Short mmCIF file of C-alpha atoms in Angstrom, two decimals:
data_model
loop_
_atom_site.label_atom_id
_atom_site.label_comp_id
_atom_site.label_asym_id
_atom_site.label_seq_id
_atom_site.Cartn_x
_atom_site.Cartn_y
_atom_site.Cartn_z
CA MET A 1 21.32 41.22 -79.77
CA ASP A 2 20.43 37.55 -80.19
CA ALA A 3 17.38 38.46 -82.21
CA ALA A 4 19.41 40.77 -84.52
CA GLY A 5 21.83 38.04 -85.31
CA SER A 6 25.62 37.54 -85.51
CA GLN A 7 26.10 40.13 -88.32
CA VAL A 8 24.98 42.89 -86.10
CA GLU A 9 27.09 41.57 -83.38
CA ALA A 10 30.21 41.66 -85.56
CA GLU A 11 29.40 45.14 -86.83
CA CYS A 12 29.07 46.34 -83.14
CA ALA A 13 32.50 44.91 -82.44
CA GLN A 14 33.96 46.59 -85.51
CA HIS A 15 32.75 50.04 -84.65
CA ALA A 16 33.01 49.81 -80.73
CA GLY A 17 36.09 52.01 -80.74
CA GLN A 18 34.68 54.60 -82.98
CA CYS A 19 31.85 55.68 -80.54
CA GLN A 20 32.01 59.50 -80.16
CA ASN A 21 28.42 60.58 -79.41
CA GLY A 22 27.37 57.87 -76.95
CA PHE A 23 26.12 55.57 -79.70
CA ILE A 24 26.99 53.54 -82.71
CA THR A 25 24.52 52.75 -85.73
CA THR A 26 24.49 49.35 -87.37
CA GLN A 27 22.28 47.69 -89.96
CA GLY A 28 18.99 46.14 -88.87
CA GLY A 29 20.12 42.49 -89.28
CA LYS A 30 17.26 40.13 -88.73
CA LEU A 31 15.00 42.69 -86.97
CA LEU A 32 12.11 44.48 -88.84
CA CYS A 33 14.01 47.64 -89.25
CA SER A 34 16.69 49.22 -91.42
CA LYS A 35 19.07 50.55 -88.83
CA ILE A 36 19.84 49.90 -85.07
CA ILE A 37 21.19 52.69 -82.87
CA HIS A 38 23.12 51.13 -79.89
CA LEU A 39 23.35 53.34 -76.83
CA ILE A 40 26.24 53.31 -74.47
CA HIS A 41 24.95 53.01 -70.89
CA ASP A 42 24.09 56.36 -69.33
CA ASN A 43 21.75 57.15 -66.51
CA ASN A 44 20.46 60.33 -68.26
CA VAL A 45 17.72 58.78 -70.24
CA LYS A 46 16.29 62.01 -71.40
CA SER A 47 19.73 62.93 -72.99
CA GLN A 48 20.03 59.57 -74.58
CA VAL A 49 16.53 59.84 -76.17
CA SER A 50 17.31 63.37 -77.36
CA LYS A 51 20.49 62.23 -79.05
CA VAL A 52 18.68 59.35 -80.94
CA LEU A 53 15.87 61.67 -82.15
CA ASN A 54 18.38 64.24 -83.37
CA GLU A 55 20.32 61.59 -85.06
CA CYS A 56 17.23 60.27 -86.80
CA GLU A 57 16.27 63.59 -88.12
CA LEU A 58 19.86 64.29 -89.36
CA ARG A 59 19.83 61.04 -91.20
CA MET A 60 16.29 61.65 -92.46
CA TYR A 61 14.82 58.55 -90.82
CA LYS A 62 11.02 58.59 -91.06
CA SER A 63 10.31 56.50 -87.93
CA VAL A 64 12.02 55.18 -84.75
CA ALA A 65 11.02 52.72 -81.97
CA PHE A 66 12.45 52.78 -78.42
CA PRO A 67 12.40 50.23 -75.65
CA ALA A 68 11.68 51.53 -72.07
CA ILE A 69 15.44 52.57 -71.78
CA GLY A 70 17.15 51.78 -68.38
CA THR A 71 14.45 49.70 -66.99
CA GLY A 72 16.13 46.37 -67.52
CA ARG A 73 19.56 45.58 -66.09
CA ALA A 74 20.10 49.30 -65.33
CA GLY A 75 17.35 48.99 -62.82
CA GLN A 76 16.07 52.55 -63.17
CA SER A 77 12.55 53.47 -62.03
CA PRO A 78 9.94 52.96 -64.71
CA ALA A 79 8.05 56.05 -63.67
CA LYS A 80 11.05 58.17 -63.87
CA VAL A 81 12.12 56.73 -67.17
CA ALA A 82 8.58 57.35 -68.58
CA ASP A 83 8.90 60.97 -67.57
CA ASP A 84 12.39 61.47 -69.11
CA MET A 85 11.52 59.81 -72.37
CA LEU A 86 8.35 61.72 -72.89
CA ASP A 87 9.97 64.93 -71.86
CA ALA A 88 12.68 64.39 -74.49
CA ILE A 89 10.02 63.52 -77.15
CA VAL A 90 7.94 66.55 -76.38
CA GLU A 91 10.88 69.01 -76.53
CA PHE A 92 12.02 67.36 -79.84
CA ALA A 93 8.55 67.42 -81.40
CA SER A 94 8.21 71.06 -80.43
CA LYS A 95 11.08 72.14 -82.70
CA ARG A 96 10.04 73.94 -85.84
CA SER A 97 13.14 72.39 -87.64
CA VAL A 98 11.78 68.83 -87.49
CA GLN A 99 10.92 67.74 -90.93
CA HIS A 100 11.67 64.13 -91.58
CA LEU A 101 10.99 62.08 -88.46
CA LYS A 102 7.10 61.39 -88.44
CA LYS A 103 6.46 58.53 -86.13
CA ILE A 104 7.94 57.63 -82.63
CA LYS A 105 6.98 54.42 -80.91
CA ILE A 106 7.87 53.43 -77.35
CA VAL A 107 7.61 49.55 -77.15
CA ILE A 108 6.79 48.36 -73.70
CA PHE A 109 7.32 44.65 -73.12
CA GLN A 110 5.92 44.59 -69.51
CA ILE A 111 2.25 45.15 -69.13
CA LYS A 112 2.65 46.55 -65.77
CA MET A 113 4.84 49.37 -67.07
CA LEU A 114 1.99 50.55 -69.21
CA SER A 115 0.56 52.32 -66.33
CA ASN A 116 3.68 54.34 -65.67
CA PHE A 117 3.82 55.85 -69.13
CA TYR A 118 0.05 56.37 -69.05
CA ALA A 119 0.52 58.21 -65.72
CA SER A 120 3.35 60.30 -67.05
CA MET A 121 1.18 61.52 -70.09
CA LYS A 122 -1.68 62.32 -67.66
CA LYS A 123 0.71 64.29 -65.48
CA LYS A 124 1.85 66.40 -68.36
CA GLU A 125 -1.76 67.04 -69.45
CA ASP A 126 -2.80 68.27 -66.14
CA SER A 127 0.25 70.26 -65.34
CA ASP A 128 -0.32 73.11 -67.70
CA SER A 129 -3.77 73.46 -69.33
CA SER A 130 -2.49 76.30 -71.62
CA THR A 131 -0.23 73.94 -73.39
CA ARG A 132 -2.26 70.76 -73.17
CA ASP A 133 -3.65 70.77 -76.65
CA SER A 134 -0.17 71.56 -78.36
CA TRP A 135 1.62 68.56 -76.68
CA VAL A 136 -1.34 66.19 -76.93
CA SER A 137 -1.44 66.98 -80.74
CA LEU A 138 2.14 66.26 -80.94
CA PHE A 139 1.82 62.92 -79.22
CA LYS A 140 -0.93 61.99 -81.52
CA SER A 141 1.09 62.96 -84.56
CA PHE A 142 4.37 61.37 -83.50
CA PHE A 143 3.05 58.23 -81.89
CA GLY A 144 0.31 57.51 -84.34
CA GLY A 145 1.77 59.01 -87.52
CA LYS A 146 -0.07 61.64 -89.62
CA LYS A 147 -3.82 61.20 -89.80
CA GLN A 148 -6.25 62.48 -92.21
CA PRO A 149 -8.00 65.53 -90.90
CA THR A 150 -11.46 64.69 -89.59
CA GLU A 151 -14.58 66.57 -90.82
CA LYS A 152 -15.19 69.64 -88.56
CA LYS A 153 -18.22 69.04 -86.32
CA LYS A 154 -21.13 71.29 -86.96
CA PRO A 155 -21.55 73.57 -83.97
CA MET A 156 -24.36 72.71 -81.77
CA LEU A 157 -26.93 75.57 -81.01
CA LEU A 158 -28.66 75.99 -77.68
CA GLU A 159 -32.07 77.83 -77.90
CA LYS A 160 -32.08 80.81 -75.58
CA LYS A 161 -35.22 81.01 -73.55
CA VAL A 162 -35.95 83.82 -71.16
CA ASP A 163 -39.01 83.98 -69.05
CA LEU A 164 -40.05 87.58 -68.40
CA ALA A 165 -41.60 88.75 -65.19
CA ILE A 166 -43.41 92.06 -65.43
CA PHE A 167 -43.99 94.30 -62.40
CA GLN A 168 -46.79 96.98 -62.34
CA ILE A 169 -46.14 99.66 -59.69
CA CYS A 170 -48.82 101.94 -58.42
CA GLY A 171 -48.17 104.54 -55.75
CA GLU A 172 -49.44 107.79 -54.32
CA SER A 173 -46.55 109.76 -56.09
CA GLN A 174 -43.81 109.31 -58.82
CA LYS A 175 -41.32 109.52 -56.12
CA ASN A 176 -42.72 106.43 -54.31
CA VAL A 177 -43.06 104.53 -57.61
CA ASP A 178 -39.40 105.38 -58.48
CA ALA A 179 -38.26 104.28 -55.03
CA THR A 180 -40.12 101.01 -55.30
CA GLU A 181 -38.65 100.39 -58.86
CA SER A 182 -35.21 101.07 -57.60
CA TRP A 183 -35.73 98.75 -54.70
CA ILE A 184 -36.78 95.88 -56.90
CA LYS A 185 -33.91 96.41 -59.40
CA ASN A 186 -31.50 96.35 -56.48
CA LEU A 187 -33.16 93.13 -55.08
CA ILE A 188 -32.94 91.42 -58.54
CA LEU A 189 -29.33 92.50 -59.00
CA LYS A 190 -28.33 91.29 -55.61
CA GLU A 191 -29.56 87.80 -56.34
CA GLN A 192 -28.24 87.62 -59.89
CA PHE A 193 -24.96 85.78 -60.61
CA GLU A 194 -23.09 84.67 -63.68
CA ASN A 195 -20.47 81.94 -64.08
CA SER A 196 -18.36 81.03 -67.08
CA ILE A 197 -16.92 77.63 -67.70
CA SER A 198 -14.19 77.21 -70.26
CA ASP A 199 -13.02 73.84 -71.51
CA GLU A 200 -11.75 72.34 -74.81
CA LEU A 201 -14.04 69.34 -74.35
CA ILE A 202 -17.14 71.61 -74.60
CA GLU A 203 -16.48 71.37 -78.36
CA ASN A 204 -17.36 67.62 -78.18
CA PHE A 205 -20.84 68.31 -76.84
CA ASP A 206 -23.43 66.42 -79.02
CA GLU A 207 -27.20 66.51 -79.01
CA ARG A 208 -27.47 64.70 -75.70
CA GLN A 209 -25.47 67.31 -73.89
CA ILE A 210 -27.36 70.01 -75.67
CA ASP A 211 -30.69 68.53 -74.57
CA THR A 212 -29.39 68.24 -71.01
CA LEU A 213 -28.53 71.96 -71.03
CA ALA A 214 -31.83 72.81 -72.42
CA ASP A 215 -33.59 70.97 -69.67
CA LEU A 216 -31.49 72.59 -67.04
CA GLN A 217 -32.19 75.92 -68.43
CA ARG A 218 -35.95 75.27 -68.39
CA ARG A 219 -36.19 73.61 -64.96
CA LYS A 220 -33.81 76.06 -63.07
CA HIS A 221 -34.96 79.25 -64.92
CA VAL A 222 -31.39 80.18 -65.85
CA THR A 223 -29.94 81.55 -69.01
CA ILE A 224 -27.19 79.33 -70.61
CA GLN A 225 -25.10 80.72 -73.35
CA LEU A 226 -23.02 78.16 -75.49
CA GLU A 227 -20.08 80.08 -77.07
CA ASN A 228 -18.31 77.49 -79.20
CA LYS A 229 -16.66 79.90 -81.62
CA VAL A 230 -14.13 81.07 -78.99
CA SER A 231 -11.06 79.17 -77.87
CA PRO A 232 -11.41 77.36 -75.58
CA PRO A 233 -15.15 77.01 -75.92
CA CYS A 234 -17.26 78.48 -73.12
CA ILE A 235 -20.61 78.04 -71.36
CA LYS A 236 -21.94 81.12 -69.52
CA ILE A 237 -24.71 80.64 -66.96
CA SER A 238 -26.74 83.39 -65.47
CA GLY A 239 -29.53 83.70 -63.06
CA ILE A 240 -30.34 83.39 -59.25
CA SER A 241 -27.10 82.38 -57.55
CA ARG A 242 -28.18 79.15 -56.11
CA ASP A 243 -29.64 77.88 -59.50
CA VAL A 244 -26.35 79.06 -61.32
CA CYS A 245 -24.20 77.12 -58.75
CA PHE A 246 -26.42 73.99 -59.29
CA VAL A 247 -26.30 74.13 -63.03
CA SER A 248 -22.52 74.87 -62.98
CA VAL A 249 -21.90 71.70 -61.10
CA GLU A 250 -23.98 69.72 -63.55
CA VAL A 251 -22.07 71.22 -66.43
CA GLN A 252 -18.76 70.30 -64.75
CA LYS A 253 -20.06 66.64 -64.43
CA MET A 254 -20.97 66.53 -68.00
CA ILE A 255 -17.39 67.76 -68.95
CA GLN A 256 -15.81 65.20 -66.59
CA LYS A 257 -17.91 62.38 -67.99
CA ILE A 258 -16.61 63.19 -71.52
CA LYS A 259 -12.91 63.41 -70.14
CA ASP A 260 -13.43 59.97 -68.37
CA ILE A 261 -14.65 58.42 -71.70
CA GLU A 262 -11.73 59.80 -73.69
CA GLU A 263 -9.23 58.69 -71.05
CA GLU A 264 -10.69 55.16 -71.00
CA GLN A 265 -10.56 54.99 -74.84
CA SER A 266 -6.97 56.27 -74.76
CA LYS A 267 -5.92 53.65 -72.28
CA ALA A 268 -7.85 51.03 -74.21
CA GLU A 269 -5.96 51.89 -77.44
CA LEU A 270 -2.56 51.69 -75.52
CA VAL A 271 -3.38 48.25 -74.06
CA TYR A 272 -4.68 47.06 -77.56
CA ASN A 273 -1.26 47.98 -78.91
CA LEU A 274 0.31 45.60 -76.31
CA VAL A 275 -1.97 42.55 -76.24
CA GLU A 276 -5.13 41.31 -78.09
CA TRP A 277 -7.87 39.10 -76.55
CA ARG A 278 -9.81 37.00 -79.00
CA TYR A 279 -12.85 34.75 -79.00
CA PRO A 280 -13.78 32.07 -81.60
CA GLY A 281 -15.32 33.10 -84.77
CA SER A 282 -16.40 31.16 -87.77
CA ASN A 283 -14.34 28.59 -89.72
CA ASP A 284 -12.12 27.93 -86.75
CA SER A 285 -10.84 31.58 -86.89
CA PHE A 286 -10.57 33.88 -83.94
CA VAL A 287 -12.08 37.45 -83.62
CA ALA A 288 -10.59 40.32 -81.50
CA PHE A 289 -12.69 41.67 -78.75
CA ASP A 290 -13.56 45.40 -78.94
CA LYS A 291 -10.86 47.55 -77.41
CA LEU A 292 -12.75 48.37 -74.20
CA THR A 293 -13.54 44.71 -73.54
CA ASN A 294 -9.97 43.96 -74.37
CA MET A 295 -8.72 46.38 -71.72
CA GLN A 296 -11.07 44.96 -69.07
CA LEU A 297 -9.96 41.53 -69.54
CA GLU A 298 -6.20 42.59 -69.44
CA ASP A 299 -6.90 44.65 -66.24
CA ALA A 300 -8.68 41.84 -64.68
CA LYS A 301 -5.77 39.47 -65.46
CA ILE A 302 -3.19 41.97 -64.08
CA ALA A 303 -5.32 42.35 -60.98
CA LYS A 304 -5.49 38.50 -60.75
CA LYS A 305 -9.16 38.38 -60.71
CA PRO A 306 -10.56 34.89 -61.15
CA HIS A 307 -13.56 35.72 -63.49
CA LEU A 308 -14.84 38.42 -65.65
CA ILE A 309 -18.25 38.71 -67.33
CA VAL A 310 -17.95 39.69 -71.01
CA LYS A 311 -20.39 39.90 -73.90
CA ILE A 312 -19.72 37.62 -77.07
CA ASN A 313 -22.14 37.93 -79.88
CA LYS A 314 -24.67 39.68 -77.55
CA ASN A 315 -24.51 36.75 -75.03
CA ASN A 316 -22.97 36.99 -71.56
CA TYR A 317 -20.03 34.75 -70.87
CA LYS A 318 -18.21 34.17 -67.64
CA VAL A 319 -14.45 34.03 -68.39
CA ASP A 320 -12.09 31.98 -66.22
CA LEU A 321 -8.93 34.04 -66.40
CA ASN A 322 -6.70 31.18 -65.41
CA THR A 323 -7.91 28.53 -67.89
CA LEU A 324 -9.23 31.07 -70.56
CA GLN A 325 -12.59 29.08 -70.69
CA ALA A 326 -15.72 31.17 -71.05
CA HIS A 327 -19.16 29.76 -70.09
CA ASP A 328 -22.47 31.15 -71.12
CA ASP A 329 -25.76 30.86 -69.23
CA GLN A 330 -26.81 27.82 -71.20
CA GLY A 331 -23.73 25.86 -70.20
CA LYS A 332 -21.84 26.31 -73.49
CA THR A 333 -18.06 26.48 -73.13
CA ILE A 334 -15.60 28.08 -75.44
CA TYR A 335 -11.80 28.99 -75.28
CA ILE A 336 -10.64 32.39 -75.75
CA GLN A 337 -7.11 33.60 -76.57
CA ARG A 338 -4.64 36.18 -75.15
CA VAL A 339 -2.17 37.23 -77.83
CA PRO A 340 0.85 39.60 -76.73
CA LYS A 341 1.99 41.92 -79.50
CA ASN A 342 5.25 43.32 -80.47
CA GLU A 343 7.36 40.57 -78.94
CA GLY A 344 10.81 40.58 -80.50
CA LYS A 345 10.24 43.63 -82.47
CA LEU A 346 11.64 47.02 -82.09
#
């Protein structure tokens, strides 16, 4: 309220007795927004967020920013608040009738609280794989605004290689030959096994993963079929059971590695929206670290680590996280900066 100014405070006092829906709306005052929706205290965070979102859609507002409601003086659990707020946003974004509200932001002032919201998003992703893509796309749309459609990746093709083994059977009679042929077929079928792995991340396989699959197919004498035209994309592995099991585990490791990279990039993006670490550039200016290094520096500071090795202009620097001094191998010392974002803004 102090940041908004006395005009907003007076407007709140004027409309205080007219509150019917659990909130009142005032002008933005000195804040960088056109309107402020003031909520009357209520422990039901999900209901409060839903009311605000519906009001924004009714008033045809294009964007809205929330603080982490209830985590201040109300003393509610940040983890529960994260679940309630994201539940309300997902339910709202799922409505077909939403036309006007395009961007939703949650401004988190405490760095430690970021992990609660990240964990809540991860929990929703893991809870129901059938709806994962729909709500993830909703979050991308409403938290980041509409993005230009990216060029569709050209599907990667895996060359199918089958090594044939030819049996020539000779016997005293046709009956013995037929019996031997039947025995060989049964033996082959007994050892044959097929496994299918379906995952949306298979669509992100590039030449490196395709080369790895081709190498596994060659070394383990299995047949690998990459079906990327179905939804979700699928990899079918067939061959002798022990080899199929080995290759299946390797494919799962490849998928998990892609998932870990995407999660790390997502977390790095969230941290970058909260704080920016910088190193000296030219002409007394400062340059932002890349987002992964930015996250590593912030994580190290939160964990109260004394030092962290980072790369600056291809050189290794040892950063003192207390003094923000960085020293290279030649004894050169520079000062880096930590700049919090969104302070005083909603």
